[in-house]
Every structure is written in structure tokens, then in C-alpha cells.
Amino acid sequence: DFPGYRLAITCTTGGQHAGTAHGEGRALDLVLERIRDGYRPDTHEFDSSHLEKLARQSGFETLNEYLQGSTWWTGPHLHAEAWPMP
């Protein structure tokens, strides 16, 4: 859906993510990255809501931090989180 680009996972399970859904292994932070040089487009350069829609179709809850910040904002990205299995 984004020719010439790939998704990069930019989160960790430790550090400031410890004790969160990231630390539990249930969340990813995703950014779009150009394949040829690693360039990461900013909010106004692509349709981040389409990326959010794709993540939701894959079963993730999302927070589009390209379009809105949060208490834990670390820069433009898409936070995708899976709920714990019952």
C-alpha cells in the first residue's frame, strides 16, 4: 500500500516501556521508512490514517501518534497494541 516504503518497528520492551503493553510484549510502535535510504516521512507526507486502518484490520487497537500526541509521545509513529488473550 506504500510503494517504496516498509514498516519499521521502533519500540523496545525495556527502559521507558517497562511495565507497559510494550514491556509485556503486546505493543509495537511503527513508522513508515523509505526502502532506498531509510527516510521516515513526516505526518503531512503520507496518509497515516491508512496505516492505522491496516493495523486495525490486523486486529490491533491503535493510537495514531502521527496525528495526535500522548503522555508518552516519543515522536511521530503509530502505536499498535494487542489486548491480552483470555
mmCIF file of N, CA and C in Angstrom:
data_model
loop_
_atom_site.group_PDB
_atom_site.id
_atom_site.type_symbol
_atom_site.label_atom_id
_atom_site.label_comp_id
_atom_site.label_asym_id
_atom_site.label_seq_id
_atom_site.Cartn_x
_atom_site.Cartn_y
_atom_site.Cartn_z
ATOM 1 N N ASP A 1 0.809 -1.214 0.000
ATOM 2 C CA ASP A 1 0.000 0.000 0.000
ATOM 3 C C ASP A 1 0.845 1.267 0.000
ATOM 4 N N PHE A 2 2.127 1.143 0.291
ATOM 5 C CA PHE A 2 3.040 2.283 0.303
ATOM 6 C C PHE A 2 4.270 1.901 -0.530
ATOM 7 N N PRO A 3 4.167 1.967 -1.862
ATOM 8 C CA PRO A 3 5.270 1.526 -2.726
ATOM 9 C C PRO A 3 6.581 2.239 -2.392
ATOM 10 N N GLY A 4 7.650 1.453 -2.291
ATOM 11 C CA GLY A 4 8.970 2.004 -1.997
ATOM 12 C C GLY A 4 9.238 2.202 -0.520
ATOM 13 N N TYR A 5 8.270 1.843 0.319
ATOM 14 C CA TYR A 5 8.403 2.002 1.772
ATOM 15 C C TYR A 5 8.193 0.671 2.483
ATOM 16 N N ARG A 6 8.683 0.587 3.693
ATOM 17 C CA ARG A 6 8.465 -0.581 4.552
ATOM 18 C C ARG A 6 8.107 -0.058 5.941
ATOM 19 N N LEU A 7 7.589 -0.941 6.772
ATOM 20 C CA LEU A 7 7.320 -0.580 8.161
ATOM 21 C C LEU A 7 8.538 -0.910 9.001
ATOM 22 N N ALA A 8 8.901 -0.009 9.881
ATOM 23 C CA ALA A 8 9.984 -0.256 10.829
ATOM 24 C C ALA A 8 9.381 -0.269 12.229
ATOM 25 N N ILE A 9 9.774 -1.245 13.036
ATOM 26 C CA ILE A 9 9.338 -1.315 14.431
ATOM 27 C C ILE A 9 10.342 -0.535 15.256
ATOM 28 N N THR A 10 9.867 0.440 16.022
ATOM 29 C CA THR A 10 10.774 1.347 16.715
ATOM 30 C C THR A 10 10.632 1.319 18.231
ATOM 31 N N CYS A 11 9.997 0.282 18.774
ATOM 32 C CA CYS A 11 9.826 0.234 20.230
ATOM 33 C C CYS A 11 10.748 -0.815 20.843
ATOM 34 N N THR A 12 10.833 -0.778 22.155
ATOM 35 C CA THR A 12 11.573 -1.791 22.901
ATOM 36 C C THR A 12 10.665 -2.318 24.009
ATOM 37 N N THR A 13 11.133 -3.324 24.712
ATOM 38 C CA THR A 13 10.346 -3.846 25.831
ATOM 39 C C THR A 13 10.897 -3.388 27.171
ATOM 40 N N GLY A 14 11.981 -2.652 27.169
ATOM 41 C CA GLY A 14 12.581 -2.189 28.417
ATOM 42 C C GLY A 14 12.618 -0.682 28.495
ATOM 43 N N GLY A 15 13.459 -0.163 29.365
ATOM 44 C CA GLY A 15 13.605 1.277 29.512
ATOM 45 C C GLY A 15 12.300 1.940 29.868
ATOM 46 N N GLN A 16 11.954 3.000 29.153
ATOM 47 C CA GLN A 16 10.730 3.723 29.458
ATOM 48 C C GLN A 16 9.479 2.930 29.087
ATOM 49 N N HIS A 17 9.633 1.820 28.377
ATOM 50 C CA HIS A 17 8.487 0.993 28.020
ATOM 51 C C HIS A 17 8.228 -0.126 29.039
ATOM 52 N N ALA A 18 9.088 -0.292 30.011
ATOM 53 C CA ALA A 18 8.897 -1.350 31.012
ATOM 54 C C ALA A 18 7.586 -1.100 31.750
ATOM 55 N N GLY A 19 6.849 -2.173 32.035
ATOM 56 C CA GLY A 19 5.600 -2.048 32.775
ATOM 57 C C GLY A 19 4.421 -1.590 31.931
ATOM 58 N N THR A 20 4.603 -1.450 30.637
ATOM 59 C CA THR A 20 3.526 -1.052 29.735
ATOM 60 C C THR A 20 3.183 -2.225 28.825
ATOM 61 N N ALA A 21 2.261 -2.014 27.910
ATOM 62 C CA ALA A 21 1.938 -3.048 26.929
ATOM 63 C C ALA A 21 3.173 -3.425 26.118
ATOM 64 N N HIS A 22 4.077 -2.457 25.898
ATOM 65 C CA HIS A 22 5.340 -2.775 25.209
ATOM 66 C C HIS A 22 6.154 -3.750 26.051
ATOM 67 N N GLY A 23 6.298 -3.449 27.323
ATOM 68 C CA GLY A 23 7.072 -4.297 28.222
ATOM 69 C C GLY A 23 6.503 -5.701 28.338
ATOM 70 N N GLU A 24 5.188 -5.815 28.162
ATOM 71 C CA GLU A 24 4.524 -7.120 28.208
ATOM 72 C C GLU A 24 4.568 -7.823 26.845
ATOM 73 N N GLY A 25 5.135 -7.168 25.836
ATOM 74 C CA GLY A 25 5.226 -7.770 24.510
ATOM 75 C C GLY A 25 3.930 -7.709 23.721
ATOM 76 N N ARG A 26 3.015 -6.798 24.083
ATOM 77 C CA ARG A 26 1.723 -6.709 23.405
ATOM 78 C C ARG A 26 1.595 -5.495 22.493
ATOM 79 N N ALA A 27 2.636 -4.680 22.359
ATOM 80 C CA ALA A 27 2.515 -3.456 21.576
ATOM 81 C C ALA A 27 3.750 -3.218 20.709
ATOM 82 N N LEU A 28 3.497 -2.558 19.597
ATOM 83 C CA LEU A 28 4.547 -2.163 18.661
ATOM 84 C C LEU A 28 4.405 -0.678 18.372
ATOM 85 N N ASP A 29 5.503 -0.003 18.148
ATOM 86 C CA ASP A 29 5.479 1.338 17.586
ATOM 87 C C ASP A 29 6.019 1.206 16.172
ATOM 88 N N LEU A 30 5.244 1.688 15.212
ATOM 89 C CA LEU A 30 5.575 1.517 13.804
ATOM 90 C C LEU A 30 5.794 2.865 13.132
ATOM 91 N N VAL A 31 6.780 2.924 12.261
ATOM 92 C CA VAL A 31 6.982 4.088 11.400
ATOM 93 C C VAL A 31 7.154 3.606 9.972
ATOM 94 N N LEU A 32 6.750 4.457 9.043
ATOM 95 C CA LEU A 32 6.968 4.180 7.637
ATOM 96 C C LEU A 32 8.377 4.646 7.285
ATOM 97 N N GLU A 33 9.102 3.817 6.534
ATOM 98 C CA GLU A 33 10.503 4.106 6.227
ATOM 99 C C GLU A 33 10.762 3.811 4.747
ATOM 100 N N ARG A 34 11.383 4.757 4.046
ATOM 101 C CA ARG A 34 11.688 4.557 2.631
ATOM 102 C C ARG A 34 12.789 3.501 2.496
ATOM 103 N N ILE A 35 12.573 2.531 1.641
ATOM 104 C CA ILE A 35 13.496 1.403 1.494
ATOM 105 C C ILE A 35 14.879 1.845 1.034
ATOM 106 N N ARG A 36 14.977 2.751 0.078
ATOM 107 C CA ARG A 36 16.286 3.064 -0.513
ATOM 108 C C ARG A 36 17.223 3.827 0.405
ATOM 109 N N ASP A 37 16.689 4.593 1.353
ATOM 110 C CA ASP A 37 17.595 5.385 2.194
ATOM 111 C C ASP A 37 17.170 5.519 3.652
ATOM 112 N N GLY A 38 16.106 4.826 4.059
ATOM 113 C CA GLY A 38 15.681 4.868 5.457
ATOM 114 C C GLY A 38 14.956 6.137 5.860
ATOM 115 N N TYR A 39 14.644 7.020 4.904
ATOM 116 C CA TYR A 39 13.939 8.271 5.222
ATOM 117 C C TYR A 39 12.563 7.964 5.802
ATOM 118 N N ARG A 40 12.211 8.655 6.873
ATOM 119 C CA ARG A 40 10.916 8.473 7.532
ATOM 120 C C ARG A 40 10.051 9.710 7.298
ATOM 121 N N PRO A 41 9.003 9.579 6.472
ATOM 122 C CA PRO A 41 8.178 10.738 6.155
ATOM 123 C C PRO A 41 7.434 11.259 7.381
ATOM 124 N N ASP A 42 7.227 12.555 7.390
ATOM 125 C CA ASP A 42 6.503 13.195 8.476
ATOM 126 C C ASP A 42 4.998 13.105 8.211
ATOM 127 N N THR A 43 4.233 13.516 9.184
ATOM 128 C CA THR A 43 2.783 13.415 9.170
ATOM 129 C C THR A 43 2.155 13.915 7.875
ATOM 130 N N HIS A 44 2.581 15.041 7.385
ATOM 131 C CA HIS A 44 1.953 15.654 6.217
ATOM 132 C C HIS A 44 2.377 15.015 4.892
ATOM 133 N N GLU A 45 3.308 14.054 4.918
ATOM 134 C CA GLU A 45 3.851 13.481 3.692
ATOM 135 C C GLU A 45 3.191 12.170 3.256
ATOM 136 N N PHE A 46 2.328 11.593 4.071
ATOM 137 C CA PHE A 46 1.620 10.369 3.689
ATOM 138 C C PHE A 46 0.344 10.252 4.526
ATOM 139 N N ASP A 47 -0.503 9.314 4.144
ATOM 140 C CA ASP A 47 -1.786 9.124 4.814
ATOM 141 C C ASP A 47 -1.635 8.151 5.984
ATOM 142 N N SER A 48 -1.313 8.681 7.160
ATOM 143 C CA SER A 48 -1.112 7.808 8.323
ATOM 144 C C SER A 48 -2.411 7.139 8.756
ATOM 145 N N SER A 49 -3.553 7.726 8.417
ATOM 146 C CA SER A 49 -4.815 7.088 8.784
ATOM 147 C C SER A 49 -4.992 5.784 8.010
ATOM 148 N N HIS A 50 -4.397 5.674 6.815
ATOM 149 C CA HIS A 50 -4.453 4.414 6.063
ATOM 150 C C HIS A 50 -3.602 3.353 6.771
ATOM 151 N N LEU A 51 -2.438 3.751 7.259
ATOM 152 C CA LEU A 51 -1.593 2.837 8.031
ATOM 153 C C LEU A 51 -2.345 2.365 9.281
ATOM 154 N N GLU A 52 -3.027 3.284 9.938
ATOM 155 C CA GLU A 52 -3.824 2.943 11.123
ATOM 156 C C GLU A 52 -4.928 1.938 10.765
ATOM 157 N N LYS A 53 -5.594 2.155 9.656
ATOM 158 C CA LYS A 53 -6.655 1.244 9.211
ATOM 159 C C LYS A 53 -6.104 -0.168 8.977
ATOM 160 N N LEU A 54 -4.935 -0.271 8.351
ATOM 161 C CA LEU A 54 -4.321 -1.578 8.105
ATOM 162 C C LEU A 54 -4.012 -2.298 9.421
ATOM 163 N N ALA A 55 -3.502 -1.557 10.412
ATOM 164 C CA ALA A 55 -3.201 -2.160 11.715
ATOM 165 C C ALA A 55 -4.479 -2.647 12.398
ATOM 166 N N ARG A 56 -5.539 -1.864 12.310
ATOM 167 C CA ARG A 56 -6.820 -2.271 12.911
ATOM 168 C C ARG A 56 -7.387 -3.501 12.220
ATOM 169 N N GLN A 57 -7.248 -3.580 10.906
ATOM 170 C CA GLN A 57 -7.707 -4.759 10.167
ATOM 171 C C GLN A 57 -6.930 -6.003 10.577
ATOM 172 N N SER A 58 -5.712 -5.809 11.094
ATOM 173 C CA SER A 58 -4.894 -6.928 11.559
ATOM 174 C C SER A 58 -5.174 -7.276 13.018
ATOM 175 N N GLY A 59 -6.144 -6.601 13.632
ATOM 176 C CA GLY A 59 -6.561 -6.944 14.988
ATOM 177 C C GLY A 59 -5.953 -6.108 16.095
ATOM 178 N N PHE A 60 -5.262 -5.036 15.763
ATOM 179 C CA PHE A 60 -4.643 -4.183 16.775
ATOM 180 C C PHE A 60 -5.538 -3.002 17.124
ATOM 181 N N GLU A 61 -5.481 -2.583 18.379
ATOM 182 C CA GLU A 61 -6.003 -1.284 18.774
ATOM 183 C C GLU A 61 -4.885 -0.299 18.458
ATOM 184 N N THR A 62 -5.225 0.926 18.080
ATOM 185 C CA THR A 62 -4.192 1.855 17.655
ATOM 186 C C THR A 62 -4.308 3.217 18.331
ATOM 187 N N LEU A 63 -3.189 3.887 18.379
ATOM 188 C CA LEU A 63 -3.116 5.298 18.742
ATOM 189 C C LEU A 63 -2.227 5.930 17.668
ATOM 190 N N ASN A 64 -2.812 6.787 16.851
ATOM 191 C CA ASN A 64 -2.078 7.392 15.742
ATOM 192 C C ASN A 64 -1.316 8.611 16.257
ATOM 193 N N GLU A 65 -0.080 8.388 16.649
ATOM 194 C CA GLU A 65 0.751 9.461 17.187
ATOM 195 C C GLU A 65 1.459 10.243 16.079
ATOM 196 N N TYR A 66 1.084 9.963 14.828
ATOM 197 C CA TYR A 66 1.421 10.882 13.744
ATOM 198 C C TYR A 66 0.495 12.089 13.823
ATOM 199 N N LEU A 67 -0.773 11.827 14.205
ATOM 200 C CA LEU A 67 -1.789 12.878 14.199
ATOM 201 C C LEU A 67 -2.071 13.476 15.567
ATOM 202 N N GLN A 68 -1.793 12.727 16.625
ATOM 203 C CA GLN A 68 -2.058 13.231 17.977
ATOM 204 C C GLN A 68 -0.966 12.758 18.921
ATOM 205 N N GLY A 69 -0.623 13.575 19.844
ATOM 206 C CA GLY A 69 0.378 13.191 20.833
ATOM 207 C C GLY A 69 -0.265 12.378 21.948
ATOM 208 N N SER A 70 0.531 12.011 22.907
ATOM 209 C CA SER A 70 0.041 11.334 24.096
ATOM 210 C C SER A 70 0.999 11.669 25.235
ATOM 211 N N THR A 71 0.662 11.245 26.413
ATOM 212 C CA THR A 71 1.525 11.450 27.570
ATOM 213 C C THR A 71 2.906 10.850 27.330
ATOM 214 N N TRP A 72 2.952 9.772 26.565
ATOM 215 C CA TRP A 72 4.193 9.033 26.347
ATOM 216 C C TRP A 72 4.806 9.319 24.989
ATOM 217 N N TRP A 73 4.410 10.393 24.315
ATOM 218 C CA TRP A 73 4.821 10.681 22.935
ATOM 219 C C TRP A 73 6.337 10.719 22.803
ATOM 220 N N THR A 74 6.858 9.977 21.823
ATOM 221 C CA THR A 74 8.299 9.938 21.568
ATOM 222 C C THR A 74 8.619 10.327 20.136
ATOM 223 N N GLY A 75 7.664 10.911 19.448
ATOM 224 C CA GLY A 75 7.843 11.299 18.059
ATOM 225 C C GLY A 75 6.758 10.689 17.198
ATOM 226 N N PRO A 76 6.692 11.093 15.929
ATOM 227 C CA PRO A 76 5.644 10.605 15.048
ATOM 228 C C PRO A 76 5.755 9.103 14.794
ATOM 229 N N HIS A 77 4.690 8.375 15.115
ATOM 230 C CA HIS A 77 4.634 6.940 14.876
ATOM 231 C C HIS A 77 3.207 6.450 15.079
ATOM 232 N N LEU A 78 2.995 5.179 14.788
ATOM 233 C CA LEU A 78 1.709 4.537 15.044
ATOM 234 C C LEU A 78 1.905 3.504 16.141
ATOM 235 N N HIS A 79 1.187 3.671 17.244
ATOM 236 C CA HIS A 79 1.214 2.701 18.337
ATOM 237 C C HIS A 79 0.132 1.678 18.030
ATOM 238 N N ALA A 80 0.520 0.404 17.987
ATOM 239 C CA ALA A 80 -0.418 -0.705 17.723
ATOM 240 C C ALA A 80 -0.319 -1.683 18.884
ATOM 241 N N GLU A 81 -1.466 -1.989 19.478
ATOM 242 C CA GLU A 81 -1.480 -2.798 20.703
ATOM 243 C C GLU A 81 -2.513 -3.935 20.590
ATOM 244 N N ALA A 82 -2.094 -5.117 21.033
ATOM 245 C CA ALA A 82 -2.983 -6.261 21.100
ATOM 246 C C ALA A 82 -3.419 -6.445 22.547
ATOM 247 N N TRP A 83 -4.672 -6.764 22.729
ATOM 248 C CA TRP A 83 -5.182 -6.999 24.085
ATOM 249 C C TRP A 83 -4.746 -8.363 24.568
ATOM 250 N N PRO A 84 -4.609 -8.573 25.881
ATOM 251 C CA PRO A 84 -4.201 -9.893 26.394
ATOM 252 C C PRO A 84 -5.207 -10.969 26.010
ATOM 253 N N MET A 85 -4.702 -12.139 25.726
ATOM 254 C CA MET A 85 -5.576 -13.264 25.395
ATOM 255 C C MET A 85 -6.288 -13.724 26.667
ATOM 256 N N PRO A 86 -7.557 -14.119 26.570
ATOM 257 C CA PRO A 86 -8.304 -14.591 27.772
ATOM 258 C C PRO A 86 -7.776 -15.920 28.275
#
